[in-house]
CSV table of C-alpha atoms in Angstrom, one decimal:
chain,number,residue,atom,x,y,z
A,20,UNK,CA,16.5,6.8,18.6
A,21,UNK,CA,20.0,6.5,17.4
A,22,UNK,CA,21.1,8.6,14.3
A,23,UNK,CA,22.1,6.5,11.5
A,24,UNK,CA,23.8,7.4,8.1
A,25,UNK,CA,23.8,5.0,5.2
A,26,UNK,CA,25.0,4.8,1.6
A,27,UNK,CA,22.8,4.4,-1.2
A,28,UNK,CA,24.5,2.1,-3.8
A,29,UNK,CA,22.9,2.3,-7.4
A,30,UNK,CA,21.9,-1.0,-8.8
A,31,UNK,CA,19.8,0.0,-11.9
A,32,UNK,CA,19.1,3.4,-13.4
A,33,UNK,CA,17.1,4.9,-16.3
A,34,UNK,CA,14.1,2.8,-15.6
A,35,UNK,CA,10.4,3.8,-15.4
A,36,UNK,CA,8.6,4.3,-12.1
A,37,UNK,CA,9.7,1.4,-9.8
A,38,UNK,CA,6.5,0.4,-7.8
A,39,UNK,CA,7.7,-2.9,-6.5
A,40,UNK,CA,11.0,-4.3,-5.4
A,41,UNK,CA,11.3,-7.8,-4.1
A,42,UNK,CA,13.4,-11.0,-4.6
A,43,UNK,CA,12.8,-14.5,-5.3
A,44,UNK,CA,14.8,-17.6,-6.8
A,45,UNK,CA,13.8,-18.5,-10.3
A,46,UNK,CA,13.1,-22.3,-11.1
A,47,UNK,CA,16.5,-23.9,-11.8
A,48,UNK,CA,18.4,-20.9,-10.6
A,49,UNK,CA,20.7,-21.1,-7.5
A,50,UNK,CA,20.6,-17.4,-6.2
A,51,UNK,CA,18.1,-14.8,-5.2
A,52,UNK,CA,17.4,-12.2,-7.9
A,53,UNK,CA,16.0,-8.7,-7.4
A,54,UNK,CA,12.9,-8.2,-9.4
A,55,UNK,CA,11.6,-4.5,-10.3
A,56,UNK,CA,8.0,-3.9,-11.3
A,57,UNK,CA,7.3,-0.7,-13.0
A,58,UNK,CA,4.0,1.3,-12.9
A,59,UNK,CA,3.6,1.2,-16.6
A,60,UNK,CA,3.7,-2.6,-16.7
A,61,UNK,CA,7.4,-3.9,-16.9
A,62,UNK,CA,8.8,-6.4,-14.7
A,63,UNK,CA,12.7,-6.8,-14.8
A,64,UNK,CA,15.2,-8.9,-12.8
A,65,UNK,CA,18.9,-8.6,-12.2
A,66,UNK,CA,20.5,-11.4,-14.1
A,67,UNK,CA,24.1,-12.3,-14.4
A,68,UNK,CA,24.7,-9.9,-17.1
A,69,UNK,CA,22.5,-7.1,-16.0
A,70,UNK,CA,18.9,-6.1,-16.2
A,71,UNK,CA,16.6,-8.7,-18.0
A,72,UNK,CA,12.9,-8.6,-18.8
A,73,UNK,CA,10.8,-11.1,-17.0
A,74,UNK,CA,7.3,-9.9,-18.2
A,75,UNK,CA,5.9,-6.9,-20.1
A,76,UNK,CA,2.2,-6.2,-19.7
A,77,UNK,CA,2.2,-2.6,-20.9
A,78,UNK,CA,-0.7,-3.4,-23.4
A,79,UNK,CA,-2.8,-4.7,-20.6
A,80,UNK,CA,-2.4,-1.5,-18.5
A,81,UNK,CA,-4.8,1.3,-18.5
A,82,UNK,CA,-3.6,4.6,-20.3
A,83,UNK,CA,-1.7,6.4,-17.5
A,84,UNK,CA,-1.3,10.3,-17.0
A,85,UNK,CA,-4.0,11.3,-19.3
A,86,UNK,CA,-4.8,14.2,-17.0
A,87,UNK,CA,-1.4,15.7,-16.5
A,88,UNK,CA,1.0,12.8,-15.8
A,89,UNK,CA,0.5,12.0,-12.2
A,90,UNK,CA,-1.5,8.9,-11.7
A,91,UNK,CA,-1.8,6.2,-9.0
A,92,UNK,CA,-3.1,3.4,-11.3
A,93,UNK,CA,-0.9,1.0,-13.3
A,94,UNK,CA,1.0,-2.2,-12.3
A,95,UNK,CA,0.5,-2.1,-8.4
A,96,UNK,CA,1.3,-5.5,-7.0
A,97,UNK,CA,3.7,-8.5,-7.5
A,98,UNK,CA,4.0,-11.4,-5.4
A,99,UNK,CA,5.8,-14.8,-5.9
A,100,UNK,CA,4.2,-17.9,-4.5
A,101,UNK,CA,6.1,-19.4,-1.3
A,102,UNK,CA,6.7,-22.5,-3.6
A,103,UNK,CA,7.4,-20.4,-6.9
A,104,UNK,CA,10.8,-22.3,-7.2
A,105,UNK,CA,8.8,-25.5,-7.8
A,106,UNK,CA,5.4,-24.4,-9.0
A,107,UNK,CA,6.3,-21.2,-10.9
A,108,UNK,CA,3.2,-19.3,-9.6
A,109,UNK,CA,3.0,-15.7,-9.2
A,110,UNK,CA,0.4,-12.8,-8.8
A,111,UNK,CA,-0.1,-9.4,-10.2
A,112,UNK,CA,-2.5,-6.4,-9.5
A,113,UNK,CA,-3.0,-3.9,-12.0
A,114,UNK,CA,-5.6,-1.5,-13.7
A,115,UNK,CA,-7.0,-2.9,-16.9
A,116,UNK,CA,-6.6,-1.2,-20.3
A,117,UNK,CA,-9.8,-0.1,-21.8
A,118,UNK,CA,-11.8,0.3,-18.6
A,119,UNK,CA,-11.6,4.1,-18.1
A,120,UNK,CA,-14.9,5.4,-16.8
A,121,UNK,CA,-16.2,8.8,-15.9
A,122,UNK,CA,-15.8,8.3,-12.2
A,123,UNK,CA,-18.0,8.3,-9.1
A,124,UNK,CA,-18.3,12.0,-8.8
A,125,UNK,CA,-17.6,14.8,-11.3
A,126,UNK,CA,-16.2,17.3,-8.7
A,127,UNK,CA,-13.7,17.0,-5.9
A,128,UNK,CA,-15.0,16.2,-2.4
A,129,UNK,CA,-14.8,18.4,0.6
A,130,UNK,CA,-16.9,17.4,3.7
A,131,UNK,CA,-18.7,20.1,5.6
A,132,UNK,CA,-19.5,19.4,9.2
A,133,UNK,CA,-22.3,22.0,8.8
A,134,UNK,CA,-23.9,20.3,6.1
A,135,UNK,CA,-25.0,16.6,6.8
A,136,UNK,CA,-25.7,16.2,3.0
A,137,UNK,CA,-21.9,16.2,2.4
A,138,UNK,CA,-21.2,13.6,5.2
A,139,UNK,CA,-23.3,10.7,4.1
A,140,UNK,CA,-22.8,10.4,0.3
A,141,UNK,CA,-23.8,7.2,-1.4
A,142,UNK,CA,-22.0,5.6,-4.5
A,143,UNK,CA,-24.9,5.0,-6.9
A,144,UNK,CA,-25.0,3.8,-10.6
A,145,UNK,CA,-21.7,1.7,-9.8
A,146,UNK,CA,-22.0,-0.2,-13.0
A,147,UNK,CA,-21.5,3.1,-15.0
A,148,UNK,CA,-20.1,5.7,-12.5
A,149,UNK,CA,-16.5,4.2,-11.8
A,150,UNK,CA,-13.1,5.2,-12.7
A,151,UNK,CA,-11.5,2.0,-13.7
A,152,UNK,CA,-11.3,-1.7,-13.1
A,153,UNK,CA,-8.3,-3.3,-11.1
A,154,UNK,CA,-7.6,-7.0,-11.6
A,155,UNK,CA,-5.8,-9.7,-9.4
A,156,UNK,CA,-4.4,-12.5,-11.5
A,157,UNK,CA,-2.5,-15.6,-11.0
A,158,UNK,CA,0.3,-16.3,-13.6
A,159,UNK,CA,2.7,-19.2,-14.2
A,160,UNK,CA,6.2,-19.3,-15.5
A,161,UNK,CA,6.2,-22.1,-17.8
A,162,UNK,CA,8.9,-24.7,-18.4
A,163,UNK,CA,10.0,-22.8,-21.6
A,164,UNK,CA,10.6,-19.8,-19.4
A,165,UNK,CA,7.5,-17.8,-20.7
A,166,UNK,CA,5.0,-16.4,-18.1
A,167,UNK,CA,1.3,-17.2,-18.9
A,168,UNK,CA,-1.7,-16.1,-17.3
A,169,UNK,CA,-3.7,-18.9,-15.5
A,170,UNK,CA,-6.8,-17.2,-14.0
A,171,UNK,CA,-8.3,-14.1,-12.5
A,172,UNK,CA,-8.9,-14.0,-8.8
A,173,UNK,CA,-10.7,-10.7,-8.6
A,174,UNK,CA,-12.0,-7.8,-10.8
A,175,UNK,CA,-12.6,-4.7,-8.8
A,176,UNK,CA,-14.4,-1.5,-9.9
A,177,UNK,CA,-12.7,1.6,-8.4
A,178,UNK,CA,-14.7,4.9,-7.9
A,179,UNK,CA,-11.8,7.2,-8.5
A,180,UNK,CA,-8.2,7.1,-10.0
A,181,UNK,CA,-6.4,7.2,-6.7
A,182,UNK,CA,-5.9,5.2,-3.5
A,183,UNK,CA,-5.5,1.8,-5.2
A,184,UNK,CA,-2.7,0.5,-3.0
A,185,UNK,CA,0.9,-0.1,-4.1
A,186,UNK,CA,3.1,-3.1,-3.4
A,187,UNK,CA,-0.3,-4.4,-2.8
A,188,UNK,CA,0.3,-8.2,-3.0
A,189,UNK,CA,2.3,-10.0,-0.5
A,190,UNK,CA,2.3,-13.6,0.9
A,191,UNK,CA,1.6,-14.2,4.8
A,192,UNK,CA,4.3,-16.5,6.2
A,193,UNK,CA,1.8,-17.2,9.0
A,194,UNK,CA,-1.1,-18.5,6.8
A,195,UNK,CA,0.3,-19.0,3.3
A,196,UNK,CA,-2.3,-16.9,1.8
A,197,UNK,CA,-2.1,-14.1,-0.5
A,198,UNK,CA,-2.7,-10.7,1.1
A,199,UNK,CA,-4.2,-7.8,-0.9
A,200,UNK,CA,-4.3,-4.3,0.5
A,201,UNK,CA,-6.9,-2.2,-1.0
A,202,UNK,CA,-7.2,1.7,-0.7
A,203,UNK,CA,-10.5,3.4,0.3
A,204,UNK,CA,-11.3,4.0,-3.5
A,205,UNK,CA,-9.9,7.5,-3.7
A,206,UNK,CA,-10.8,11.1,-3.9
A,207,UNK,CA,-10.2,12.5,-0.5
A,208,UNK,CA,-11.9,12.0,2.9
A,209,UNK,CA,-13.4,8.8,1.6
A,210,UNK,CA,-16.7,10.4,0.5
A,211,UNK,CA,-18.7,7.2,0.5
A,212,UNK,CA,-17.2,5.9,3.8
A,213,UNK,CA,-16.3,2.6,2.0
A,214,UNK,CA,-13.4,1.8,4.5
A,215,UNK,CA,-15.6,1.2,7.3
A,216,UNK,CA,-18.3,-0.6,5.6
A,217,UNK,CA,-18.0,-4.5,6.1
A,218,UNK,CA,-19.4,-5.2,2.6
A,219,UNK,CA,-17.2,-2.9,0.6
A,220,UNK,CA,-13.9,-4.3,-0.7
A,221,UNK,CA,-12.4,-1.0,-0.7
A,222,UNK,CA,-10.4,0.0,2.5
A,223,UNK,CA,-9.6,-3.5,3.7
A,224,UNK,CA,-6.6,-5.9,4.0
A,225,UNK,CA,-7.9,-9.2,2.6
A,226,UNK,CA,-6.4,-12.7,2.6
A,227,UNK,CA,-7.0,-14.8,-0.6
A,228,UNK,CA,-6.7,-18.6,-0.3
A,229,UNK,CA,-5.2,-19.3,-3.7
A,230,UNK,CA,-4.9,-23.0,-2.9
A,231,UNK,CA,-8.6,-23.3,-3.4
A,232,UNK,CA,-9.7,-23.6,-7.1
A,233,UNK,CA,-13.1,-21.8,-7.5
A,234,UNK,CA,-13.4,-23.1,-11.3
A,235,UNK,CA,-14.2,-19.4,-12.1
A,236,UNK,CA,-11.5,-18.1,-14.4
A,237,UNK,CA,-12.9,-14.7,-15.0
A,238,UNK,CA,-15.1,-13.4,-12.2
A,239,UNK,CA,-17.4,-10.5,-12.6
A,240,UNK,CA,-16.5,-7.0,-11.9
A,241,UNK,CA,-17.7,-5.9,-8.4
A,242,UNK,CA,-17.3,-3.4,-5.6
A,243,UNK,CA,-19.0,-5.2,-2.7
A,244,UNK,CA,-18.1,-8.8,-1.2
A,245,UNK,CA,-21.8,-10.0,-1.6
A,246,UNK,CA,-21.7,-9.4,-5.3
A,247,UNK,CA,-19.0,-12.0,-5.6
A,248,UNK,CA,-19.9,-15.7,-6.6
A,249,UNK,CA,-20.1,-18.0,-3.6
A,250,UNK,CA,-17.0,-20.0,-4.5
A,251,UNK,CA,-15.0,-16.8,-4.6
A,252,UNK,CA,-16.5,-15.5,-1.4
A,253,UNK,CA,-15.2,-18.9,0.3
A,254,UNK,CA,-11.6,-18.2,-0.4
A,255,UNK,CA,-11.7,-14.6,1.2
A,256,UNK,CA,-11.0,-13.5,4.8
A,257,UNK,CA,-10.8,-9.8,6.0
A,258,UNK,CA,-8.0,-9.0,8.2
A,259,UNK,CA,-8.4,-5.2,8.6
A,260,UNK,CA,-10.7,-2.4,7.7
A,261,UNK,CA,-10.4,1.5,8.1
A,262,UNK,CA,-7.7,1.8,5.6
A,263,UNK,CA,-7.0,4.9,3.5
A,264,UNK,CA,-4.1,3.8,1.4
A,265,UNK,CA,-1.5,1.3,2.3
A,266,UNK,CA,2.0,0.7,0.6
A,267,UNK,CA,2.0,-2.9,1.2
A,268,UNK,CA,2.4,-5.0,4.5
A,269,UNK,CA,5.6,-6.4,6.1
A,270,UNK,CA,6.0,-9.4,8.3
A,271,UNK,CA,8.7,-9.8,10.8
A,272,UNK,CA,9.4,-13.0,12.7
A,273,UNK,CA,9.5,-12.4,16.4
A,274,UNK,CA,10.2,-15.9,18.3
A,275,UNK,CA,7.3,-18.0,17.2
A,276,UNK,CA,5.0,-15.3,15.9
A,277,UNK,CA,5.0,-12.5,13.4
A,278,UNK,CA,4.8,-8.6,13.8
A,279,UNK,CA,2.7,-7.2,11.0
A,280,UNK,CA,3.6,-3.6,9.8
A,281,UNK,CA,1.6,-1.4,7.6
A,282,UNK,CA,1.7,2.4,6.8
A,283,UNK,CA,-1.5,4.2,6.2
A,284,UNK,CA,-1.2,7.3,4.0
A,285,UNK,CA,-2.7,10.3,5.7
A,286,UNK,CA,-5.2,13.0,4.5
A,287,UNK,CA,-3.8,16.4,5.4
A,288,UNK,CA,-2.3,16.0,8.7
A,289,UNK,CA,-0.3,13.0,9.5
A,290,UNK,CA,1.2,9.7,8.1
A,291,UNK,CA,1.2,6.5,10.2
A,292,UNK,CA,2.8,3.1,10.6
A,293,UNK,CA,0.8,0.7,12.4
A,294,UNK,CA,1.9,-2.8,13.9
A,295,UNK,CA,0.1,-5.7,15.3
A,296,UNK,CA,0.7,-9.3,16.2
A,297,UNK,CA,-2.6,-11.0,17.1
A,298,UNK,CA,-5.7,-10.6,14.9
A,299,UNK,CA,-8.8,-12.8,14.0
A,300,UNK,CA,-9.6,-12.7,10.4
A,301,UNK,CA,-13.4,-12.6,9.6
A,302,UNK,CA,-14.4,-15.0,6.7
A,303,UNK,CA,-16.3,-12.9,4.0
A,304,UNK,CA,-19.2,-15.5,4.2
A,305,UNK,CA,-19.5,-14.6,7.8
A,306,UNK,CA,-19.8,-11.0,7.0
A,307,UNK,CA,-22.3,-11.5,4.3
A,308,UNK,CA,-24.4,-13.7,6.5
A,309,UNK,CA,-24.5,-10.9,9.1
A,310,UNK,CA,-25.5,-8.3,6.5
A,311,UNK,CA,-28.2,-10.5,5.3
A,312,UNK,CA,-29.9,-10.7,8.7
A,313,UNK,CA,-29.0,-7.0,9.4
A,314,UNK,CA,-26.8,-7.7,12.4
A,315,UNK,CA,-23.2,-6.8,13.1
A,316,UNK,CA,-20.8,-9.7,13.1
A,317,UNK,CA,-18.6,-10.4,16.1
A,318,UNK,CA,-15.4,-8.4,15.2
A,319,UNK,CA,-13.1,-9.2,18.1
A,320,UNK,CA,-9.7,-9.5,16.7
A,321,UNK,CA,-10.4,-7.6,13.5
A,322,UNK,CA,-7.9,-4.8,13.0
A,323,UNK,CA,-9.3,-1.3,12.4
A,324,UNK,CA,-7.0,1.5,11.3
A,325,UNK,CA,-9.9,4.0,12.2
A,326,UNK,CA,-10.2,5.9,8.8
A,327,UNK,CA,-12.2,7.9,8.0
A,328,UNK,CA,-13.1,8.9,11.5
A,329,UNK,CA,-9.4,9.0,12.4
A,330,UNK,CA,-6.1,9.9,10.8
A,331,UNK,CA,-3.5,8.1,12.6
A,332,UNK,CA,-3.8,9.1,16.2
A,333,UNK,CA,-6.0,12.1,15.6
A,334,UNK,CA,-9.6,12.7,14.6
A,335,UNK,CA,-9.8,13.3,10.8
A,336,UNK,CA,-9.7,17.1,10.3
A,337,UNK,CA,-10.4,19.6,7.6
A,338,UNK,CA,-7.4,22.2,7.6
A,339,UNK,CA,-8.0,25.6,6.4
A,340,UNK,CA,-5.9,28.7,6.3
A,341,UNK,CA,-6.5,31.0,9.3
A,342,UNK,CA,-7.6,34.3,7.9
A,343,UNK,CA,-6.4,36.2,10.9
A,344,UNK,CA,-2.9,34.8,10.7
A,345,UNK,CA,-1.8,33.2,7.3
A,346,UNK,CA,1.0,31.3,9.2
A,347,UNK,CA,-1.6,29.3,11.3
A,348,UNK,CA,-4.2,26.7,10.4
A,349,UNK,CA,-7.7,26.2,11.4
A,350,UNK,CA,-8.6,22.5,12.1
A,351,UNK,CA,-12.1,21.2,12.4
A,352,UNK,CA,-13.0,17.6,13.0
A,353,UNK,CA,-14.7,16.3,9.8
A,354,UNK,CA,-16.6,13.3,11.2
A,355,UNK,CA,-17.0,13.7,14.9
A,356,UNK,CA,-19.7,11.0,15.1
A,357,UNK,CA,-17.6,8.4,13.4
A,358,UNK,CA,-14.6,9.4,15.5
A,359,UNK,CA,-16.5,8.6,18.6
A,360,UNK,CA,-17.9,5.4,17.1
A,361,UNK,CA,-14.4,4.0,16.3
A,362,UNK,CA,-12.5,5.6,19.2
A,363,UNK,CA,-12.3,2.4,21.2
A,364,UNK,CA,-12.1,-0.3,18.4
A,365,UNK,CA,-9.4,1.3,16.3
A,366,UNK,CA,-5.7,0.3,16.5
A,367,UNK,CA,-3.2,3.0,17.6
A,368,UNK,CA,-0.2,3.8,15.4
A,369,UNK,CA,3.2,2.6,16.2
A,370,UNK,CA,4.5,5.9,15.1
A,371,UNK,CA,3.5,9.0,13.1
A,372,UNK,CA,5.1,11.8,11.4
A,373,UNK,CA,3.5,15.1,10.2
A,374,UNK,CA,2.9,17.2,7.2
A,375,UNK,CA,4.1,20.2,9.3
A,376,UNK,CA,6.8,19.6,11.9
A,377,UNK,CA,9.0,22.5,13.4
A,378,UNK,CA,11.3,20.1,15.2
A,379,UNK,CA,14.8,20.4,13.8
A,380,UNK,CA,15.5,16.6,13.9
A,381,UNK,CA,12.2,15.7,12.0
A,382,UNK,CA,10.7,16.5,8.7
A,383,UNK,CA,7.5,17.6,7.0
A,384,UNK,CA,6.2,14.7,5.0
A,385,UNK,CA,4.0,14.2,2.0
A,386,UNK,CA,3.0,10.4,1.6
A,387,UNK,CA,4.3,7.2,3.2
A,388,UNK,CA,5.4,5.0,0.2
A,389,UNK,CA,7.1,2.0,1.9
A,390,UNK,CA,7.4,0.1,5.2
A,391,UNK,CA,9.9,-2.9,5.6
A,392,UNK,CA,11.1,-4.8,8.6
A,393,UNK,CA,14.9,-5.2,8.7
A,394,UNK,CA,16.6,-8.3,10.3
A,395,UNK,CA,20.0,-7.9,8.9
A,396,UNK,CA,23.2,-7.3,10.8
A,397,UNK,CA,25.3,-5.0,8.5
A,398,UNK,CA,23.4,-1.9,9.8
A,399,UNK,CA,23.2,-2.9,13.5
A,400,UNK,CA,21.0,0.2,14.4
A,401,UNK,CA,18.3,-1.1,12.2
A,402,UNK,CA,18.2,-4.8,13.3
A,403,UNK,CA,14.8,-5.6,14.5
A,404,UNK,CA,13.4,-2.3,13.4
A,405,UNK,CA,11.1,-1.2,10.7
A,406,UNK,CA,12.3,1.3,8.1
A,407,UNK,CA,10.0,3.4,6.1
A,408,UNK,CA,10.0,6.0,3.2
A,409,UNK,CA,8.3,9.1,2.5
A,410,UNK,CA,7.7,10.4,-1.1
A,411,UNK,CA,9.0,13.9,-0.6
A,412,UNK,CA,10.1,16.5,2.2
A,413,UNK,CA,7.7,19.5,2.2
A,414,UNK,CA,10.3,22.1,3.5
A,415,UNK,CA,9.8,25.0,1.0
A,416,UNK,CA,13.5,25.7,1.1
A,417,UNK,CA,14.5,22.3,-0.2
A,418,UNK,CA,14.7,22.3,-4.0
A,419,UNK,CA,15.1,20.1,-5.8
A,420,UNK,CA,12.7,17.7,-3.9
A,421,UNK,CA,14.0,14.7,-2.1
A,422,UNK,CA,12.3,11.8,-0.3
A,423,UNK,CA,13.0,10.6,3.2
A,424,UNK,CA,14.2,7.4,4.9
A,425,UNK,CA,13.5,6.9,8.5
A,426,UNK,CA,13.1,4.1,11.0
A,427,UNK,CA,11.3,3.1,14.3
A,428,UNK,CA,10.8,0.0,16.3
A,429,UNK,CA,8.1,-1.5,18.5
A,430,UNK,CA,8.3,-0.6,22.2
A,431,UNK,CA,8.1,-3.2,24.8
A,432,UNK,CA,5.2,-1.5,26.4
A,433,UNK,CA,3.6,-1.2,23.0
A,434,UNK,CA,3.0,2.5,23.3
A,435,UNK,CA,3.5,5.2,20.5
A,436,UNK,CA,7.2,5.4,19.8
A,437,UNK,CA,9.4,8.0,18.2
A,438,UNK,CA,11.2,7.7,14.8
A,439,UNK,CA,14.6,8.8,13.4
A,440,UNK,CA,15.5,10.2,10.1
A,441,UNK,CA,18.1,8.2,8.2
A,442,UNK,CA,21.0,10.4,6.8
A,443,UNK,CA,22.1,9.3,3.3
A,444,UNK,CA,25.4,10.1,1.4
A,445,UNK,CA,24.0,10.2,-2.1
A,446,UNK,CA,23.9,13.5,-4.0
A,447,UNK,CA,21.2,13.6,-6.6
A,448,UNK,CA,22.4,16.9,-8.0
A,449,UNK,CA,19.7,19.2,-9.5
A,450,UNK,CA,17.6,16.3,-10.2
A,451,UNK,CA,14.3,15.7,-8.1
A,452,UNK,CA,14.3,12.4,-6.1
A,453,UNK,CA,11.0,11.2,-5.1
A,454,UNK,CA,11.3,8.0,-2.9
A,455,UNK,CA,8.6,5.9,-4.4
A,456,UNK,CA,9.1,2.3,-3.1
A,457,UNK,CA,11.0,0.2,-0.5
A,458,UNK,CA,11.7,-3.4,-0.9
A,459,UNK,CA,13.7,-6.3,0.9
A,460,UNK,CA,15.0,-9.7,0.2
A,461,UNK,CA,13.7,-13.0,1.4
A,462,UNK,CA,15.2,-13.1,4.8
A,463,UNK,CA,14.9,-9.3,5.3
A,464,UNK,CA,18.7,-8.7,5.5
A,465,UNK,CA,18.9,-6.2,2.5
A,466,UNK,CA,16.9,-3.1,1.7
A,467,UNK,CA,16.2,-1.7,-1.7
A,468,UNK,CA,15.1,1.9,-2.5
A,469,UNK,CA,13.1,3.0,-5.6
A,470,UNK,CA,13.7,6.6,-6.6
A,471,UNK,CA,12.0,8.6,-9.5
A,472,UNK,CA,12.9,12.0,-10.8
A,473,UNK,CA,9.5,13.3,-11.5
A,474,UNK,CA,5.9,13.2,-10.1
A,475,UNK,CA,4.7,12.2,-13.7
A,476,UNK,CA,4.4,8.6,-14.7
A,477,UNK,CA,4.7,9.9,-18.3
A,478,UNK,CA,8.1,11.3,-17.7
A,479,UNK,CA,9.9,8.1,-18.7
A,480,UNK,CA,13.3,6.5,-17.7
A,481,UNK,CA,13.9,8.6,-14.7
A,482,UNK,CA,14.1,5.9,-12.1
A,483,UNK,CA,16.9,4.4,-10.0
A,484,UNK,CA,17.0,1.5,-7.8
A,485,UNK,CA,19.4,1.6,-4.9
A,486,UNK,CA,20.7,-0.8,-2.2
A,487,UNK,CA,20.9,0.7,1.3
A,488,UNK,CA,24.2,-0.2,2.7
A,489,UNK,CA,26.3,0.8,5.6
């Protein structure tokens, strides 16, 4: 891979944690505007005279950072309808205020292959034992310029506070449907194996047909597809399962079809970027019917990322320190039977990077936070490639902390490809710089990077949005 150096050009600074970066054209406007959604519930856009507020839903957002400041809830998704310019419709995914629960388990989860009781846990008492409720809503920009909520598409109970997805709403240019990427529900190691269960909404990539009006403006709070009212079931199809946590999905036009890219956050070993072209989504009604008669539906063409049996290209492993040599790790396969079961059906990653990597031209990663296709010409080495961000390098010698930009591309033979770290010119000084989001414009010719100076969402106004330029 060609080594590339880019500049980071600041666009906006001193904002709260920027979770979504994307552009659209406002009704009656003549140019694309960059929109920035912050985790605490603000949505801004770049107007002619600087930063302007589009919508502020902070009162609707669950109280964040109660247990120390780090939090994966909040405003997580923003998507504009393909016909937003004429119909004003847009969509939000966020964690609802006042829905804090005790969580599905009081203690952290560590699977033990020697104790089968730890490998097949069940999420019981779901109506009481949950962490919070996420909602997916349809809003409209009214003719007076004020946004207004129209209806709720989904209300989802989440077992834990983490793995709720980020940049979780995007429209598919292939089907015109709204795509929701849901994490596996959180904790670690997917304790209830929700991601592989066909009835669980967690751990899936789902298409929502927003053109179908279900006449249900406020659906029930659910965790499983078969708990949804039939009219809502009929609007949903499943693209993929076996998801741990995805920072959105990106579509890249390639001749008369689209390459889909998605990053899957790893557990302890590896971060992965997946790509696929062909898939066959399964209607949720078909999954429910198969479950009702206790049979497995035909899943030819359904994408399976392999979690929890697989972490990228590796069987999911429990990593412990090696007592004989503290510099070494002991790795034990966490779910051997599940790794075998999904070995053939799962999708191989396009590329992976590791939490420990001794190679001088690579880096030790923490968590993948953004994946975007780039079709511009200003940075020729990127054209036709996919760019991704990691939250923070793990190298012990590097202080303060700084995130990572890198890129890769699909090989002609579709085999696992290498990646290259992208060098940047920007000096953050003594300030930490966590790379929290990556965005692009409508025709994927520009890239935007969201950076935050703290891991705590309650440390306010430490965010900067950059454009990545040659």
